[in-house]
Amino acid sequence: MLRHPVLLLPVLLIVLLISIVITTCIGISGLSILTFDSEMIRKLIFEVRLPRVIGALLVGGGLAAAGCVMQGLFRNPMADPYIIGTSTGGALGAACAIVFLGGLFMPLFAFIGAAASTVTVYIISQRNGRMAVETLLLSGIAVSLFLSAMLSFIMYMSGNSLHQIMFWMMGGFWNIYWDDVGLALLIPAAAVILYIFSRDLNVMALGEEEAIHLGVNTEKTKKILLVVSTFITAIAVSVSGCIGFVGLIIPHIMRIFTGPDHRVLLPASVLAGSILLIWADTFARTLPVEIPVGIITAFLGAPFFIYLLRRRTRV
C-alpha cells in the first residue's frame, strides 16, 4: 500500500490521457492521426478508431467500478460484475435479437436480458424484506445455469447465426459507433452514484451489525449498490458483449496500492480498468487477424483468478 494512495489518482489520469492519444494513433493500416490531408484519414480516426477507444474506456471503467463494489459488498476478492448472472442474461437477450430479429435492437435486448436476469436473482434471494448475500450468490449460480441452458438451445437452433452469436459472446468493439458511445456515457453517471456510497461501503466491510450500529441502512445500501452495479454491467454488456475478468483483476490490483478505502479504491479502479481495456482492444485490433478483446482479458484474468484461489486456499 502506498503511503499517500490518493496521489495515485492523478498518475492514473495522466496515463489514461496519454493512452487515449497513443491508441488512437495506432492502427493496422499504419495511418497516423497527424495526417489530416485526406478525408479518409479523418473518417478512420473519428469514425472508426476514436469510438472504439472511448467505448473501451467507458466499458473498462464501468466493469472495474462494478467489480470493486461487488467485491466490497460480498467481502470477497473473487467476486466480479457477472457473478449474479448478468452476462448470461445479456448473452441470451443478444442471441434472441440475432436469431429472431436479424440483429436489430441487439443492444436493447442484451440490456433487457441482463437486467431481467438480475431482477430474477434479486427476487429469489429476498426473505422477509432482507437480502442475504449468500443466498444472492447461490441464486445467481442457479439462474445462470438455467439461462445458459436456454442460450445453448438457441445457439443449437440458430443455424447460420451461430458464428455471430459466438463472436458477440467473446466481447469486442469491432462494431461500435458513436450511438453506442452515447449509450455507454450512462456508465460514468452511474459510477458517481457508487462513489457517493463509498463511505457506507467502507463501514459495511466491518460487518452488517457494526454498520447498523454506526448508522448505515445496510439493506437500502445493498439494494442501491446492487441495482447500480447491475445497471452499469448491463450497459457494458449491451455495448461490447461479454468481456470478463476486468472487474475481477483491476480492483484487486488497485487494492494493493490504495488499501481498502473505497473513496480512493473506486476511482483508481475506474481509471485502471479504462487503461487496461483500451490497450487490450488496441492489441486485439492490431493483430494480423483481429480477435475479440474478451479473449485478451481472459488470457490475463484466468491465471490471476487461479492465483487468487490458491492464495485463499493457503490462508
mmCIF file of C-alpha atoms in Angstrom:
data_model
loop_
_atom_site.group_PDB
_atom_site.id
_atom_site.type_symbol
_atom_site.label_atom_id
_atom_site.label_comp_id
_atom_site.label_asym_id
_atom_site.label_seq_id
_atom_site.Cartn_x
_atom_site.Cartn_y
_atom_site.Cartn_z
ATOM 1 C CA MET A 1 0.000 0.000 0.000
ATOM 2 C CA LEU A 2 1.278 3.465 -0.901
ATOM 3 C CA ARG A 3 1.902 5.982 1.872
ATOM 4 C CA HIS A 4 -0.316 8.539 0.111
ATOM 5 C CA PRO A 5 -2.619 6.430 -2.096
ATOM 6 C CA VAL A 6 -4.633 9.441 -3.274
ATOM 7 C CA LEU A 7 -1.573 10.560 -5.280
ATOM 8 C CA LEU A 8 -2.075 7.513 -7.471
ATOM 9 C CA LEU A 9 -5.214 9.055 -8.989
ATOM 10 C CA PRO A 10 -3.561 11.909 -10.945
ATOM 11 C CA VAL A 11 -0.871 9.484 -12.158
ATOM 12 C CA LEU A 12 -3.516 7.107 -13.498
ATOM 13 C CA LEU A 13 -5.395 10.013 -15.079
ATOM 14 C CA ILE A 14 -2.268 11.172 -16.924
ATOM 15 C CA VAL A 15 -1.573 7.610 -18.101
ATOM 16 C CA LEU A 16 -5.176 7.347 -19.322
ATOM 17 C CA LEU A 17 -4.984 10.591 -21.317
ATOM 18 C CA ILE A 18 -1.685 9.549 -22.896
ATOM 19 C CA SER A 19 -3.151 6.131 -23.686
ATOM 20 C CA ILE A 20 -6.105 7.710 -25.483
ATOM 21 C CA VAL A 21 -3.802 9.711 -27.750
ATOM 22 C CA ILE A 22 -1.387 6.860 -28.483
ATOM 23 C CA THR A 23 -4.008 4.170 -29.110
ATOM 24 C CA THR A 24 -5.951 6.486 -31.399
ATOM 25 C CA CYS A 25 -2.763 6.865 -33.475
ATOM 26 C CA ILE A 26 -2.118 3.115 -33.585
ATOM 27 C CA GLY A 27 -3.781 1.018 -36.251
ATOM 28 C CA ILE A 28 -3.026 -1.881 -38.531
ATOM 29 C CA SER A 29 -3.351 0.455 -41.515
ATOM 30 C CA GLY A 30 -0.277 2.356 -40.383
ATOM 31 C CA LEU A 31 -2.034 5.686 -40.935
ATOM 32 C CA SER A 32 -1.293 8.421 -38.408
ATOM 33 C CA ILE A 33 -3.559 10.892 -36.673
ATOM 34 C CA LEU A 34 -1.013 13.519 -37.680
ATOM 35 C CA THR A 35 -2.032 13.103 -41.317
ATOM 36 C CA PHE A 36 -5.151 15.171 -41.958
ATOM 37 C CA ASP A 37 -4.707 15.681 -45.698
ATOM 38 C CA SER A 38 -7.226 13.060 -46.615
ATOM 39 C CA GLU A 39 -10.921 12.739 -45.837
ATOM 40 C CA MET A 40 -10.328 9.008 -45.487
ATOM 41 C CA ILE A 41 -7.834 9.618 -42.684
ATOM 42 C CA ARG A 42 -10.303 11.842 -40.864
ATOM 43 C CA LYS A 43 -13.031 9.206 -41.110
ATOM 44 C CA LEU A 44 -10.631 6.498 -39.981
ATOM 45 C CA ILE A 45 -9.700 8.437 -36.870
ATOM 46 C CA PHE A 46 -13.021 9.972 -35.852
ATOM 47 C CA GLU A 47 -15.471 7.337 -37.080
ATOM 48 C CA VAL A 48 -13.540 4.116 -36.513
ATOM 49 C CA ARG A 49 -10.703 4.385 -34.002
ATOM 50 C CA LEU A 50 -11.895 7.070 -31.598
ATOM 51 C CA PRO A 51 -15.322 5.480 -30.936
ATOM 52 C CA ARG A 52 -13.537 2.225 -30.138
ATOM 53 C CA VAL A 53 -11.107 3.913 -27.772
ATOM 54 C CA ILE A 54 -13.824 5.883 -25.957
ATOM 55 C CA GLY A 55 -16.078 2.836 -25.844
ATOM 56 C CA ALA A 56 -13.306 0.710 -24.338
ATOM 57 C CA LEU A 57 -12.568 3.488 -21.854
ATOM 58 C CA LEU A 58 -16.178 3.658 -20.647
ATOM 59 C CA VAL A 59 -16.797 -0.088 -20.567
ATOM 60 C CA GLY A 60 -13.470 -0.868 -18.868
ATOM 61 C CA GLY A 61 -14.042 1.769 -16.208
ATOM 62 C CA GLY A 62 -17.617 0.620 -15.667
ATOM 63 C CA LEU A 63 -16.744 -3.062 -15.277
ATOM 64 C CA ALA A 64 -13.930 -2.174 -12.867
ATOM 65 C CA ALA A 65 -16.256 0.036 -10.813
ATOM 66 C CA ALA A 66 -18.915 -2.680 -10.654
ATOM 67 C CA GLY A 67 -16.298 -5.271 -9.724
ATOM 68 C CA CYS A 68 -14.897 -3.061 -6.986
ATOM 69 C CA VAL A 69 -18.343 -2.611 -5.451
ATOM 70 C CA MET A 70 -19.241 -6.305 -5.804
ATOM 71 C CA GLN A 71 -16.030 -7.333 -4.029
ATOM 72 C CA GLY A 72 -16.728 -4.872 -1.252
ATOM 73 C CA LEU A 73 -20.402 -5.816 -0.993
ATOM 74 C CA PHE A 74 -19.752 -9.565 -0.900
ATOM 75 C CA ARG A 75 -16.470 -9.118 1.027
ATOM 76 C CA ASN A 76 -14.897 -11.492 -1.471
ATOM 77 C CA PRO A 77 -11.920 -10.557 -3.715
ATOM 78 C CA MET A 78 -13.042 -13.152 -6.275
ATOM 79 C CA ALA A 79 -16.393 -11.505 -6.945
ATOM 80 C CA ASP A 80 -16.916 -9.788 -10.293
ATOM 81 C CA PRO A 81 -19.755 -7.942 -12.109
ATOM 82 C CA TYR A 82 -21.015 -11.141 -13.755
ATOM 83 C CA ILE A 83 -21.347 -13.085 -10.516
ATOM 84 C CA ILE A 84 -25.169 -12.916 -10.364
ATOM 85 C CA GLY A 85 -25.928 -13.897 -13.939
ATOM 86 C CA THR A 86 -25.828 -10.511 -15.620
ATOM 87 C CA SER A 87 -23.637 -11.620 -18.517
ATOM 88 C CA THR A 88 -25.625 -14.783 -19.201
ATOM 89 C CA GLY A 89 -28.858 -12.828 -19.330
ATOM 90 C CA GLY A 90 -27.295 -10.280 -21.648
ATOM 91 C CA ALA A 91 -25.958 -13.011 -23.918
ATOM 92 C CA LEU A 92 -29.387 -14.650 -24.069
ATOM 93 C CA GLY A 93 -31.040 -11.340 -24.958
ATOM 94 C CA ALA A 94 -28.492 -10.642 -27.690
ATOM 95 C CA ALA A 95 -28.859 -14.162 -29.083
ATOM 96 C CA CYS A 96 -32.630 -13.737 -29.292
ATOM 97 C CA ALA A 97 -32.183 -10.463 -31.198
ATOM 98 C CA ILE A 98 -29.711 -12.081 -33.612
ATOM 99 C CA VAL A 99 -31.813 -15.170 -34.303
ATOM 100 C CA PHE A 100 -35.327 -13.730 -34.361
ATOM 101 C CA LEU A 101 -34.742 -10.125 -35.481
ATOM 102 C CA GLY A 102 -31.649 -10.444 -37.638
ATOM 103 C CA GLY A 103 -29.552 -8.453 -35.156
ATOM 104 C CA LEU A 104 -31.936 -5.487 -34.887
ATOM 105 C CA PHE A 105 -32.093 -3.826 -31.457
ATOM 106 C CA MET A 106 -29.367 -6.192 -30.187
ATOM 107 C CA PRO A 107 -28.007 -3.739 -27.555
ATOM 108 C CA LEU A 108 -31.544 -3.166 -26.272
ATOM 109 C CA PHE A 109 -32.278 -6.885 -25.998
ATOM 110 C CA ALA A 110 -28.905 -7.506 -24.352
ATOM 111 C CA PHE A 111 -29.666 -4.843 -21.746
ATOM 112 C CA ILE A 112 -33.167 -6.231 -21.126
ATOM 113 C CA GLY A 113 -31.781 -9.750 -20.718
ATOM 114 C CA ALA A 114 -29.027 -8.651 -18.339
ATOM 115 C CA ALA A 115 -31.415 -6.573 -16.230
ATOM 116 C CA ALA A 116 -34.140 -9.237 -16.192
ATOM 117 C CA SER A 117 -31.766 -11.964 -15.016
ATOM 118 C CA THR A 118 -30.524 -9.779 -12.162
ATOM 119 C CA VAL A 119 -34.059 -8.826 -11.100
ATOM 120 C CA THR A 120 -34.940 -12.534 -11.045
ATOM 121 C CA VAL A 121 -31.956 -13.313 -8.830
ATOM 122 C CA TYR A 122 -32.838 -10.420 -6.554
ATOM 123 C CA ILE A 123 -36.458 -11.585 -6.150
ATOM 124 C CA ILE A 124 -35.393 -15.152 -5.395
ATOM 125 C CA SER A 125 -32.889 -14.036 -2.759
ATOM 126 C CA GLN A 126 -35.373 -11.856 -0.850
ATOM 127 C CA ARG A 127 -36.504 -13.174 2.529
ATOM 128 C CA ASN A 128 -38.735 -11.058 4.777
ATOM 129 C CA GLY A 129 -37.560 -7.877 3.116
ATOM 130 C CA ARG A 130 -33.893 -8.754 3.622
ATOM 131 C CA MET A 131 -31.315 -9.820 1.047
ATOM 132 C CA ALA A 132 -28.795 -12.397 2.210
ATOM 133 C CA VAL A 133 -25.514 -12.204 0.306
ATOM 134 C CA GLU A 134 -25.008 -15.986 0.408
ATOM 135 C CA THR A 135 -28.492 -16.614 -0.998
ATOM 136 C CA LEU A 136 -27.876 -13.997 -3.669
ATOM 137 C CA LEU A 137 -24.736 -15.786 -4.861
ATOM 138 C CA LEU A 138 -26.376 -19.213 -4.954
ATOM 139 C CA SER A 139 -29.437 -17.792 -6.716
ATOM 140 C CA GLY A 140 -27.140 -16.187 -9.282
ATOM 141 C CA ILE A 141 -25.461 -19.519 -9.993
ATOM 142 C CA ALA A 142 -28.815 -21.296 -10.386
ATOM 143 C CA VAL A 143 -30.286 -18.649 -12.682
ATOM 144 C CA SER A 144 -27.074 -18.541 -14.738
ATOM 145 C CA LEU A 145 -27.216 -22.290 -15.285
ATOM 146 C CA PHE A 146 -30.844 -22.107 -16.396
ATOM 147 C CA LEU A 147 -30.179 -19.197 -18.756
ATOM 148 C CA SER A 148 -27.101 -20.983 -20.115
ATOM 149 C CA ALA A 149 -29.305 -23.945 -20.994
ATOM 150 C CA MET A 150 -31.707 -21.640 -22.845
ATOM 151 C CA LEU A 151 -28.798 -19.955 -24.603
ATOM 152 C CA SER A 152 -27.352 -23.311 -25.653
ATOM 153 C CA PHE A 153 -30.726 -24.321 -27.111
ATOM 154 C CA ILE A 154 -30.994 -21.084 -29.104
ATOM 155 C CA MET A 155 -27.425 -21.478 -30.353
ATOM 156 C CA TYR A 156 -28.149 -25.072 -31.380
ATOM 157 C CA MET A 157 -31.197 -23.933 -33.361
ATOM 158 C CA SER A 158 -29.627 -20.759 -34.735
ATOM 159 C CA GLY A 159 -28.152 -22.233 -37.909
ATOM 160 C CA ASN A 160 -26.153 -19.613 -39.817
ATOM 161 C CA SER A 161 -26.414 -17.143 -36.922
ATOM 162 C CA LEU A 162 -24.234 -19.280 -34.643
ATOM 163 C CA HIS A 163 -20.997 -17.573 -35.675
ATOM 164 C CA GLN A 164 -22.403 -14.104 -34.971
ATOM 165 C CA ILE A 165 -23.651 -15.181 -31.530
ATOM 166 C CA MET A 166 -20.314 -16.736 -30.601
ATOM 167 C CA PHE A 167 -18.378 -13.683 -31.777
ATOM 168 C CA TRP A 168 -20.606 -11.362 -29.737
ATOM 169 C CA MET A 169 -20.276 -13.521 -26.617
ATOM 170 C CA MET A 170 -16.486 -13.191 -26.765
ATOM 171 C CA GLY A 171 -16.810 -9.409 -26.434
ATOM 172 C CA GLY A 172 -15.320 -6.635 -28.505
ATOM 173 C CA PHE A 173 -15.623 -3.174 -30.018
ATOM 174 C CA TRP A 174 -15.318 -4.000 -33.731
ATOM 175 C CA ASN A 175 -18.854 -2.789 -34.457
ATOM 176 C CA ILE A 176 -19.122 0.200 -32.117
ATOM 177 C CA TYR A 177 -20.323 3.619 -33.301
ATOM 178 C CA TRP A 178 -20.906 6.976 -31.682
ATOM 179 C CA ASP A 179 -24.500 5.961 -30.861
ATOM 180 C CA ASP A 180 -23.109 3.127 -28.743
ATOM 181 C CA VAL A 181 -20.684 5.543 -27.093
ATOM 182 C CA GLY A 182 -23.642 7.770 -26.250
ATOM 183 C CA LEU A 183 -25.334 4.834 -24.538
ATOM 184 C CA ALA A 184 -22.114 3.992 -22.666
ATOM 185 C CA LEU A 185 -21.991 7.555 -21.281
ATOM 186 C CA LEU A 186 -24.607 6.375 -18.786
ATOM 187 C CA ILE A 187 -21.829 4.352 -17.137
ATOM 188 C CA PRO A 188 -19.835 7.238 -15.578
ATOM 189 C CA ALA A 189 -23.084 8.841 -14.419
ATOM 190 C CA ALA A 190 -23.977 5.633 -12.583
ATOM 191 C CA ALA A 191 -20.421 5.291 -11.241
ATOM 192 C CA VAL A 192 -20.851 8.654 -9.499
ATOM 193 C CA ILE A 193 -23.747 7.122 -7.534
ATOM 194 C CA LEU A 194 -21.493 4.262 -6.464
ATOM 195 C CA TYR A 195 -18.892 6.749 -5.268
ATOM 196 C CA ILE A 196 -21.469 8.565 -3.145
ATOM 197 C CA PHE A 197 -21.907 5.326 -1.174
ATOM 198 C CA SER A 198 -18.185 4.596 -0.887
ATOM 199 C CA ARG A 199 -18.085 5.607 2.784
ATOM 200 C CA ASP A 200 -21.042 3.334 3.593
ATOM 201 C CA LEU A 201 -19.275 0.519 1.765
ATOM 202 C CA ASN A 202 -16.215 1.083 3.952
ATOM 203 C CA VAL A 203 -18.339 0.801 7.072
ATOM 204 C CA MET A 204 -20.138 -2.320 5.806
ATOM 205 C CA ALA A 205 -16.758 -4.015 5.412
ATOM 206 C CA LEU A 206 -16.699 -4.202 9.223
ATOM 207 C CA GLY A 207 -19.837 -6.359 9.158
ATOM 208 C CA GLU A 208 -23.540 -5.636 8.883
ATOM 209 C CA GLU A 209 -24.203 -5.417 12.621
ATOM 210 C CA GLU A 210 -21.381 -2.946 13.158
ATOM 211 C CA ALA A 211 -22.552 -0.920 10.160
ATOM 212 C CA ILE A 212 -26.092 -0.737 11.548
ATOM 213 C CA HIS A 213 -24.751 0.445 14.901
ATOM 214 C CA LEU A 214 -22.806 3.169 13.076
ATOM 215 C CA GLY A 215 -25.964 4.433 11.411
ATOM 216 C CA VAL A 216 -25.773 2.780 7.978
ATOM 217 C CA ASN A 217 -29.017 1.492 6.482
ATOM 218 C CA THR A 218 -27.435 -1.707 5.210
ATOM 219 C CA GLU A 219 -30.463 -3.100 3.356
ATOM 220 C CA LYS A 220 -31.045 0.139 1.462
ATOM 221 C CA THR A 221 -27.336 0.475 0.687
ATOM 222 C CA LYS A 222 -27.076 -3.109 -0.567
ATOM 223 C CA LYS A 223 -30.079 -2.636 -2.847
ATOM 224 C CA ILE A 224 -28.778 0.626 -4.308
ATOM 225 C CA LEU A 225 -25.265 -0.700 -4.852
ATOM 226 C CA LEU A 226 -26.564 -3.898 -6.409
ATOM 227 C CA VAL A 227 -29.006 -2.126 -8.722
ATOM 228 C CA VAL A 228 -26.491 0.488 -9.888
ATOM 229 C CA SER A 229 -23.698 -2.078 -10.366
ATOM 230 C CA THR A 230 -26.058 -4.261 -12.372
ATOM 231 C CA PHE A 231 -27.147 -1.269 -14.451
ATOM 232 C CA ILE A 232 -23.507 -0.483 -15.266
ATOM 233 C CA THR A 233 -22.782 -4.102 -16.162
ATOM 234 C CA ALA A 234 -25.906 -4.377 -18.303
ATOM 235 C CA ILE A 235 -24.962 -1.234 -20.246
ATOM 236 C CA ALA A 236 -21.433 -2.585 -20.733
ATOM 237 C CA VAL A 237 -22.737 -5.948 -21.941
ATOM 238 C CA SER A 238 -25.180 -4.306 -24.339
ATOM 239 C CA VAL A 239 -22.395 -2.188 -25.878
ATOM 240 C CA SER A 240 -19.464 -4.607 -26.047
ATOM 241 C CA GLY A 241 -20.713 -8.111 -25.373
ATOM 242 C CA CYS A 242 -19.320 -10.232 -22.558
ATOM 243 C CA ILE A 243 -15.833 -9.105 -21.538
ATOM 244 C CA GLY A 244 -14.749 -10.969 -18.457
ATOM 245 C CA PHE A 245 -12.135 -10.568 -15.725
ATOM 246 C CA VAL A 246 -11.738 -6.760 -15.924
ATOM 247 C CA GLY A 247 -13.944 -6.357 -12.873
ATOM 248 C CA LEU A 248 -12.053 -9.138 -11.110
ATOM 249 C CA ILE A 249 -8.385 -8.298 -11.557
ATOM 250 C CA ILE A 250 -8.370 -4.491 -11.601
ATOM 251 C CA PRO A 251 -9.972 -3.800 -8.161
ATOM 252 C CA HIS A 252 -7.772 -6.443 -6.574
ATOM 253 C CA ILE A 253 -4.581 -4.967 -8.035
ATOM 254 C CA MET A 254 -5.585 -1.424 -7.116
ATOM 255 C CA ARG A 255 -6.352 -2.538 -3.572
ATOM 256 C CA ILE A 256 -2.681 -3.468 -3.184
ATOM 257 C CA PHE A 257 -1.702 0.162 -3.829
ATOM 258 C CA THR A 258 -4.622 2.077 -2.295
ATOM 259 C CA GLY A 259 -5.759 -0.127 0.555
ATOM 260 C CA PRO A 260 -9.419 -0.919 1.270
ATOM 261 C CA ASP A 261 -10.729 2.674 1.359
ATOM 262 C CA HIS A 262 -13.325 2.753 -1.422
ATOM 263 C CA ARG A 263 -13.122 6.548 -1.618
ATOM 264 C CA VAL A 264 -9.739 6.040 -3.307
ATOM 265 C CA LEU A 265 -10.045 2.433 -4.468
ATOM 266 C CA LEU A 266 -13.172 3.036 -6.581
ATOM 267 C CA PRO A 267 -11.860 5.922 -8.746
ATOM 268 C CA ALA A 268 -8.465 4.197 -9.031
ATOM 269 C CA SER A 269 -10.194 1.053 -10.286
ATOM 270 C CA VAL A 270 -12.206 3.059 -12.821
ATOM 271 C CA LEU A 271 -9.091 4.694 -14.268
ATOM 272 C CA ALA A 272 -7.049 1.465 -14.294
ATOM 273 C CA GLY A 273 -9.908 -0.508 -15.851
ATOM 274 C CA SER A 274 -10.178 2.059 -18.630
ATOM 275 C CA ILE A 275 -6.436 1.896 -19.295
ATOM 276 C CA LEU A 276 -6.425 -1.906 -19.369
ATOM 277 C CA LEU A 277 -9.330 -2.273 -21.785
ATOM 278 C CA ILE A 278 -8.096 0.487 -24.105
ATOM 279 C CA TRP A 279 -4.756 -1.270 -24.548
ATOM 280 C CA ALA A 280 -6.334 -4.740 -24.709
ATOM 281 C CA ASP A 281 -8.613 -3.607 -27.539
ATOM 282 C CA THR A 282 -5.727 -1.891 -29.313
ATOM 283 C CA PHE A 283 -3.711 -5.095 -29.150
ATOM 284 C CA ALA A 284 -6.686 -7.139 -30.375
ATOM 285 C CA ARG A 285 -7.323 -4.902 -33.407
ATOM 286 C CA THR A 286 -3.672 -4.518 -34.459
ATOM 287 C CA LEU A 287 -3.016 -8.246 -34.778
ATOM 288 C CA PRO A 288 -2.805 -9.593 -38.350
ATOM 289 C CA VAL A 289 -6.235 -11.125 -37.736
ATOM 290 C CA GLU A 290 -8.389 -9.206 -35.255
ATOM 291 C CA ILE A 291 -9.638 -11.237 -32.315
ATOM 292 C CA PRO A 292 -12.330 -10.406 -29.737
ATOM 293 C CA VAL A 293 -10.951 -8.401 -26.844
ATOM 294 C CA GLY A 294 -12.631 -10.794 -24.412
ATOM 295 C CA ILE A 295 -10.013 -13.378 -25.385
ATOM 296 C CA ILE A 296 -7.239 -10.984 -24.363
ATOM 297 C CA THR A 297 -8.788 -10.248 -20.971
ATOM 298 C CA ALA A 298 -9.400 -13.958 -20.395
ATOM 299 C CA PHE A 299 -5.721 -14.713 -21.056
ATOM 300 C CA LEU A 300 -4.866 -12.104 -18.415
ATOM 301 C CA GLY A 301 -7.640 -12.876 -15.962
ATOM 302 C CA ALA A 302 -7.730 -16.667 -15.815
ATOM 303 C CA PRO A 303 -4.188 -17.088 -14.386
ATOM 304 C CA PHE A 304 -4.860 -14.244 -11.966
ATOM 305 C CA PHE A 305 -8.065 -15.960 -10.789
ATOM 306 C CA ILE A 306 -6.117 -19.184 -10.185
ATOM 307 C CA TYR A 307 -3.556 -17.185 -8.199
ATOM 308 C CA LEU A 308 -6.311 -15.707 -6.014
ATOM 309 C CA LEU A 309 -7.867 -19.112 -5.492
ATOM 310 C CA ARG A 310 -4.595 -20.717 -4.416
ATOM 311 C CA ARG A 311 -3.749 -17.784 -2.164
ATOM 312 C CA ARG A 312 -7.107 -18.060 -0.362
ATOM 313 C CA THR A 313 -6.625 -21.811 -0.043
ATOM 314 C CA ARG A 314 -3.293 -21.352 1.743
ATOM 315 C CA VAL A 315 -4.765 -18.848 4.224
#
